mmCIF file of C-alpha atoms and ligand atoms in Angstrom:
data_model
loop_
_atom_site.group_PDB
_atom_site.id
_atom_site.type_symbol
_atom_site.label_atom_id
_atom_site.label_comp_id
_atom_site.label_asym_id
_atom_site.label_seq_id
_atom_site.Cartn_x
_atom_site.Cartn_y
_atom_site.Cartn_z
ATOM 1 C CA MET L 20 -0.216 -9.567 5.381
ATOM 2 C CA LYS L 21 2.247 -6.884 4.325
ATOM 3 C CA PHE L 22 1.847 -3.296 5.513
ATOM 4 C CA PHE L 23 2.646 -0.408 3.212
ATOM 5 C CA ILE L 24 2.413 3.229 4.296
ATOM 6 C CA ASP L 25 0.469 5.499 1.948
ATOM 7 C CA THR L 26 2.329 8.803 2.220
ATOM 8 C CA ALA L 27 5.196 10.865 0.813
ATOM 9 C CA GLU L 28 5.968 12.451 4.202
ATOM 10 C CA VAL L 29 9.477 11.311 5.019
ATOM 11 C CA ALA L 30 9.244 12.121 8.744
ATOM 12 C CA ASP L 31 6.249 9.780 9.143
ATOM 13 C CA ILE L 32 7.970 7.067 7.105
ATOM 14 C CA ARG L 33 11.148 7.286 9.205
ATOM 15 C CA GLU L 34 9.179 7.086 12.454
ATOM 16 C CA LEU L 35 6.986 4.181 11.363
ATOM 17 C CA ALA L 36 9.853 2.266 9.728
ATOM 18 C CA GLU L 37 11.359 2.015 13.223
ATOM 19 C CA THR L 38 8.418 -0.164 14.316
ATOM 20 C CA GLY L 39 9.776 -2.902 12.042
ATOM 21 C CA LEU L 40 6.256 -3.376 10.688
ATOM 22 C CA VAL L 41 6.529 -1.405 7.449
ATOM 23 C CA ASP L 42 7.087 -3.532 4.342
ATOM 24 C CA GLY L 43 6.795 -0.800 1.711
ATOM 25 C CA VAL L 44 5.446 2.632 0.817
ATOM 26 C CA THR L 45 2.922 3.843 -1.750
ATOM 27 C CA THR L 46 2.731 7.353 -3.160
ATOM 28 C CA ASN L 47 0.582 8.997 -5.790
ATOM 29 C CA PRO L 48 0.641 12.393 -7.550
ATOM 30 C CA SER L 49 -1.635 13.929 -4.892
ATOM 31 C CA LEU L 50 0.620 12.750 -2.057
ATOM 32 C CA ILE L 51 3.734 14.039 -3.855
ATOM 33 C CA ALA L 52 2.002 17.398 -4.381
ATOM 34 C CA LYS L 53 1.075 17.495 -0.680
ATOM 35 C CA SER L 54 4.710 16.856 0.321
ATOM 36 C CA GLY L 55 5.777 19.928 -1.676
ATOM 37 C CA ARG L 56 8.903 18.051 -2.824
ATOM 38 C CA LYS L 57 10.346 16.957 -6.161
ATOM 39 C CA ILE L 58 9.225 13.422 -7.009
ATOM 40 C CA LEU L 59 12.671 12.059 -7.878
ATOM 41 C CA ASP L 60 14.214 13.380 -4.649
ATOM 42 C CA VAL L 61 11.466 12.188 -2.360
ATOM 43 C CA ILE L 62 11.168 8.725 -3.946
ATOM 44 C CA ALA L 63 14.942 8.178 -3.723
ATOM 45 C CA GLU L 64 14.918 9.239 -0.067
ATOM 46 C CA ILE L 65 12.002 6.920 0.761
ATOM 47 C CA CYS L 66 13.704 4.024 -1.053
ATOM 48 C CA ASP L 67 16.753 4.502 1.171
ATOM 49 C CA ILE L 68 14.619 4.372 4.342
ATOM 50 C CA VAL L 69 12.412 1.369 3.551
ATOM 51 C CA PRO L 70 13.968 -1.535 1.639
ATOM 52 C CA GLY L 71 10.627 -2.923 0.398
ATOM 53 C CA PRO L 72 8.686 -1.860 -2.698
ATOM 54 C CA ILE L 73 8.194 1.918 -2.996
ATOM 55 C CA SER L 74 5.416 2.825 -5.436
ATOM 56 C CA ALA L 75 6.112 5.872 -7.597
ATOM 57 C CA GLU L 76 3.379 6.849 -10.022
ATOM 58 C CA VAL L 77 3.806 7.982 -13.618
ATOM 59 C CA ALA L 78 2.201 11.323 -14.469
ATOM 60 C CA ALA L 79 1.566 10.917 -18.194
ATOM 61 C CA THR L 80 -1.486 9.284 -19.747
ATOM 62 C CA ASP L 81 -0.085 8.141 -23.113
ATOM 63 C CA PHE L 82 1.885 4.916 -23.522
ATOM 64 C CA ASP L 83 5.186 6.308 -24.841
ATOM 65 C CA THR L 84 5.533 8.943 -22.126
ATOM 66 C CA MET L 85 4.328 6.595 -19.374
ATOM 67 C CA LEU L 86 6.919 4.040 -20.442
ATOM 68 C CA ALA L 87 9.708 6.626 -20.470
ATOM 69 C CA GLU L 88 8.619 7.950 -17.055
ATOM 70 C CA GLY L 89 8.313 4.417 -15.672
ATOM 71 C CA ARG L 90 11.808 3.513 -16.865
ATOM 72 C CA LYS L 91 13.237 6.687 -15.342
ATOM 73 C CA LEU L 92 11.516 6.035 -12.010
ATOM 74 C CA ALA L 93 12.640 2.387 -12.018
ATOM 75 C CA LYS L 94 16.273 3.443 -12.560
ATOM 76 C CA LEU L 95 16.181 5.578 -9.391
ATOM 77 C CA ARG L 96 16.527 2.627 -7.023
ATOM 78 C CA SER L 97 16.100 -1.161 -7.330
ATOM 79 C CA ASN L 98 13.116 -1.154 -4.924
ATOM 80 C CA VAL L 99 10.963 1.240 -6.973
ATOM 81 C CA ALA L 100 7.614 -0.222 -8.070
ATOM 82 C CA VAL L 101 6.216 1.848 -10.929
ATOM 83 C CA LYS L 102 2.575 2.776 -10.446
ATOM 84 C CA VAL L 103 0.379 3.099 -13.531
ATOM 85 C CA PRO L 104 -3.329 3.872 -13.822
ATOM 86 C CA LEU L 105 -5.787 1.217 -14.914
ATOM 87 C CA THR L 106 -6.260 2.453 -18.486
ATOM 88 C CA PRO L 107 -5.448 0.740 -21.800
ATOM 89 C CA ALA L 108 -2.204 2.768 -22.056
ATOM 90 C CA GLY L 109 -1.438 2.084 -18.377
ATOM 91 C CA LEU L 110 -1.804 -1.666 -18.810
ATOM 92 C CA LYS L 111 0.276 -1.614 -21.995
ATOM 93 C CA THR L 112 2.965 0.179 -19.974
ATOM 94 C CA CYS L 113 2.534 -2.394 -17.194
ATOM 95 C CA LYS L 114 3.158 -5.245 -19.642
ATOM 96 C CA ALA L 115 6.234 -3.570 -21.158
ATOM 97 C CA LEU L 116 7.795 -2.727 -17.780
ATOM 98 C CA SER L 117 6.935 -6.134 -16.274
ATOM 99 C CA ASP L 118 8.541 -7.864 -19.288
ATOM 100 C CA ASP L 119 11.691 -5.845 -18.456
ATOM 101 C CA GLY L 120 11.596 -7.152 -14.864
ATOM 102 C CA VAL L 121 10.237 -3.953 -13.282
ATOM 103 C CA LYS L 122 7.602 -4.330 -10.542
ATOM 104 C CA VAL L 123 4.376 -2.535 -11.479
ATOM 105 C CA ASN L 124 1.538 -1.470 -9.203
ATOM 106 C CA VAL L 125 -1.684 -0.919 -11.168
ATOM 107 C CA THR L 126 -3.741 1.727 -9.441
ATOM 108 C CA LEU L 127 -7.274 3.152 -9.561
ATOM 109 C CA CYS L 128 -8.880 -0.304 -9.727
ATOM 110 C CA PHE L 129 -12.622 -0.296 -9.086
ATOM 111 C CA SER L 130 -13.813 -3.595 -10.606
ATOM 112 C CA ALA L 131 -12.928 -7.293 -10.676
ATOM 113 C CA ASN L 132 -12.585 -7.202 -14.466
ATOM 114 C CA GLN L 133 -10.020 -4.413 -14.188
ATOM 115 C CA ALA L 134 -8.091 -6.598 -11.717
ATOM 116 C CA ILE L 135 -8.183 -9.524 -14.166
ATOM 117 C CA LEU L 136 -6.731 -7.293 -16.901
ATOM 118 C CA ALA L 137 -3.948 -6.104 -14.565
ATOM 119 C CA ALA L 138 -3.001 -9.682 -13.671
ATOM 120 C CA LYS L 139 -2.850 -10.604 -17.345
ATOM 121 C CA ALA L 140 -0.635 -7.555 -17.954
ATOM 122 C CA GLY L 141 1.853 -8.947 -15.404
ATOM 123 C CA ALA L 142 1.232 -6.476 -12.564
ATOM 124 C CA ALA L 143 3.106 -7.176 -9.331
ATOM 125 C CA PHE L 144 0.306 -5.405 -7.409
ATOM 126 C CA ILE L 145 -3.297 -4.467 -8.088
ATOM 127 C CA SER L 146 -4.633 -1.575 -6.011
ATOM 128 C CA PRO L 147 -8.417 -1.692 -5.479
ATOM 129 C CA PHE L 148 -9.538 1.556 -3.805
ATOM 130 C CA VAL L 149 -11.871 0.462 -1.016
ATOM 131 C CA GLY L 150 -12.508 3.853 0.593
ATOM 132 C CA ARG L 151 -13.457 5.572 -2.642
ATOM 133 C CA LEU L 152 -15.961 2.792 -3.413
ATOM 134 C CA ASP L 153 -17.437 3.139 0.084
ATOM 135 C CA ASP L 154 -17.639 6.896 -0.561
ATOM 136 C CA ILE L 155 -20.062 6.342 -3.460
ATOM 137 C CA GLY L 156 -22.192 3.801 -1.569
ATOM 138 C CA GLN L 157 -20.573 0.632 -2.936
ATOM 139 C CA ASP L 158 -18.899 -1.998 -0.776
ATOM 140 C CA GLY L 159 -15.142 -1.675 -1.268
ATOM 141 C CA MET L 160 -14.457 -4.868 0.674
ATOM 142 C CA GLU L 161 -16.707 -6.861 -1.618
ATOM 143 C CA LEU L 162 -14.303 -5.959 -4.414
ATOM 144 C CA ILE L 163 -11.324 -7.176 -2.349
ATOM 145 C CA ALA L 164 -13.154 -10.468 -1.697
ATOM 146 C CA ASP L 165 -13.939 -10.905 -5.413
ATOM 147 C CA ILE L 166 -10.386 -10.227 -6.566
ATOM 148 C CA VAL L 167 -8.818 -12.480 -3.914
ATOM 149 C CA ALA L 168 -11.223 -15.297 -4.886
ATOM 150 C CA ILE L 169 -10.581 -14.874 -8.618
ATOM 151 C CA TYR L 170 -6.782 -14.708 -8.272
ATOM 152 C CA ARG L 171 -6.823 -17.881 -6.132
ATOM 153 C CA GLU L 172 -8.281 -19.731 -9.131
ATOM 154 C CA TYR L 173 -5.254 -18.758 -11.254
ATOM 155 C CA PRO L 174 -2.065 -19.479 -9.296
ATOM 156 C CA MET L 175 0.014 -18.640 -12.394
ATOM 157 C CA TRP L 176 -0.913 -14.994 -11.826
ATOM 158 C CA ARG L 177 1.578 -13.614 -9.342
ATOM 159 C CA THR L 178 -0.263 -10.319 -8.811
ATOM 160 C CA GLU L 179 -0.698 -9.368 -5.148
ATOM 161 C CA VAL L 180 -3.915 -7.736 -3.951
ATOM 162 C CA LEU L 181 -2.982 -4.403 -2.362
ATOM 163 C CA ALA L 182 -5.979 -2.967 -0.535
ATOM 164 C CA ALA L 183 -5.706 0.815 -1.035
ATOM 165 C CA SER L 184 -7.668 3.909 -0.111
ATOM 166 C CA ILE L 185 -7.879 2.523 3.415
ATOM 167 C CA ARG L 186 -9.522 5.025 5.741
ATOM 168 C CA HIS L 187 -9.731 3.303 9.154
ATOM 169 C CA PRO L 188 -8.453 0.258 11.101
ATOM 170 C CA MET L 189 -11.555 -1.854 10.329
ATOM 171 C CA HIS L 190 -10.623 -1.685 6.650
ATOM 172 C CA VAL L 191 -7.318 -3.351 7.583
ATOM 173 C CA THR L 192 -9.030 -6.042 9.681
ATOM 174 C CA GLU L 193 -11.475 -6.832 6.908
ATOM 175 C CA ALA L 194 -8.815 -6.844 4.162
ATOM 176 C CA ALA L 195 -6.723 -9.247 6.296
ATOM 177 C CA ARG L 196 -9.748 -11.478 6.933
ATOM 178 C CA LEU L 197 -10.359 -11.671 3.197
ATOM 179 C CA GLY L 198 -6.756 -12.608 2.415
ATOM 180 C CA ALA L 199 -5.488 -9.404 0.762
ATOM 181 C CA HIS L 200 -1.709 -9.714 0.451
ATOM 182 C CA VAL L 201 -1.017 -6.072 1.321
ATOM 183 C CA ALA L 202 -2.795 -3.139 2.943
ATOM 184 C CA THR L 203 -1.513 0.359 2.292
ATOM 185 C CA MET L 204 -2.652 2.825 4.906
ATOM 186 C CA PRO L 205 -2.106 6.421 5.943
ATOM 187 C CA PRO L 206 0.269 6.750 8.950
ATOM 188 C CA SER L 207 -2.706 7.670 11.176
ATOM 189 C CA VAL L 208 -4.386 4.307 10.532
ATOM 190 C CA LEU L 209 -1.275 2.315 11.464
ATOM 191 C CA ARG L 210 -0.978 4.346 14.671
ATOM 192 C CA GLN L 211 -4.662 3.736 15.473
ATOM 193 C CA MET L 212 -4.230 -0.025 15.058
ATOM 194 C CA TYR L 213 -2.218 -0.242 18.289
ATOM 195 C CA LYS L 214 -4.910 1.325 20.355
ATOM 196 C CA HIS L 215 -7.438 -0.308 22.688
ATOM 197 C CA PRO L 216 -8.729 1.286 25.918
ATOM 198 C CA LEU L 217 -8.492 -2.036 27.761
ATOM 199 C CA THR L 218 -4.784 -2.270 26.877
ATOM 200 C CA ASP L 219 -4.209 1.167 28.438
ATOM 201 C CA LYS L 220 -6.338 0.340 31.474
ATOM 202 C CA GLY L 221 -4.731 -3.084 31.956
ATOM 203 C CA LEU L 222 -1.211 -1.702 31.687
ATOM 204 C CA GLU L 223 -1.986 1.030 34.188
ATOM 205 C CA ALA L 224 -3.178 -1.607 36.708
ATOM 206 C CA PHE L 225 -0.149 -3.843 36.107
ATOM 207 C CA MET L 226 2.236 -0.903 36.597
ATOM 208 C CA SER L 227 0.530 0.245 39.765
ATOM 209 C CA ASP L 228 0.523 -3.294 41.281
ATOM 210 C CA TRP L 229 4.149 -3.807 40.253
ATOM 211 C CA ALA L 230 5.219 -0.565 41.913
ATOM 212 C CA LYS L 231 3.774 -1.882 45.212
ATOM 213 C CA THR L 232 6.131 -4.913 45.110
ATOM 214 C CA GLY L 233 9.219 -2.708 45.195
ATOM 215 C CA GLN L 234 10.911 -5.191 42.849
ATOM 216 C CA SER L 235 13.100 -4.554 39.798
ATOM 217 C CA ILE L 236 13.766 -7.078 37.031
ATOM 218 C CA LEU L 237 17.116 -5.550 36.033
HETATM 219 O O1 G3P N 326 -2.553 5.729 -2.916
HETATM 220 C C1 G3P N 326 -3.832 5.415 -3.326
HETATM 221 C C2 G3P N 326 -4.903 5.479 -2.269
HETATM 222 O O2 G3P N 326 -4.529 4.794 -1.124
HETATM 223 C C3 G3P N 326 -5.569 6.787 -2.091
HETATM 224 O O3 G3P N 326 -6.416 6.840 -0.969
HETATM 225 O O4 G3P N 326 -7.804 8.082 0.648
HETATM 226 O O5 G3P N 326 -7.033 9.228 -1.468
HETATM 227 O O6 G3P N 326 -8.777 7.453 -1.545
HETATM 228 P P1 G3P N 326 -7.561 7.967 -0.823
#
């Protein structure tokens, strides 16, 4: 499973990239707004930190402007993946950009049928939003399971399932169990994944016993 970080905060990306576990980054207009930075500057900087796919989302809603924005974003760096919303114009843009060899991440997916449309439009990634489905009392992970099962039936579709709107480590566990190709998570969730009280307790005991031996490995 690939790990993407869902943020436009460069300091977090730099720190987490050093773990060697970060395969890409996803952003959206809300995250760019939160960063307080210009989209072209921040996306270029992120692309230079993490070599994997960096999702940069278009801001228009009509086909012509989305296509122009997508092409501009894609020209920034070779690892930009253009993010488009799951609308008729968004999927038309997805098809046009994908035909040009640009990676497209189709976002705001909330149903299996939407994921089927994105695959047919040549999306490199489909982003089902698990947390936002959970928020309205639906099971976000059920959607991941459905999409993974459907895509497995059609190996000619190369679209990867990117579990998005992840809110806690159990979302990552469950998405991995279901076979999602990618999980994009806020920095806090990746940091939480390391943690277990028994790891801390066990390490403390090992260190204290080791100190009693008076030995040194180096
Ligand atoms: O980037 C898309 C997605 O991960 C947003 O998550 O927490 O705003 O629903 P959230």
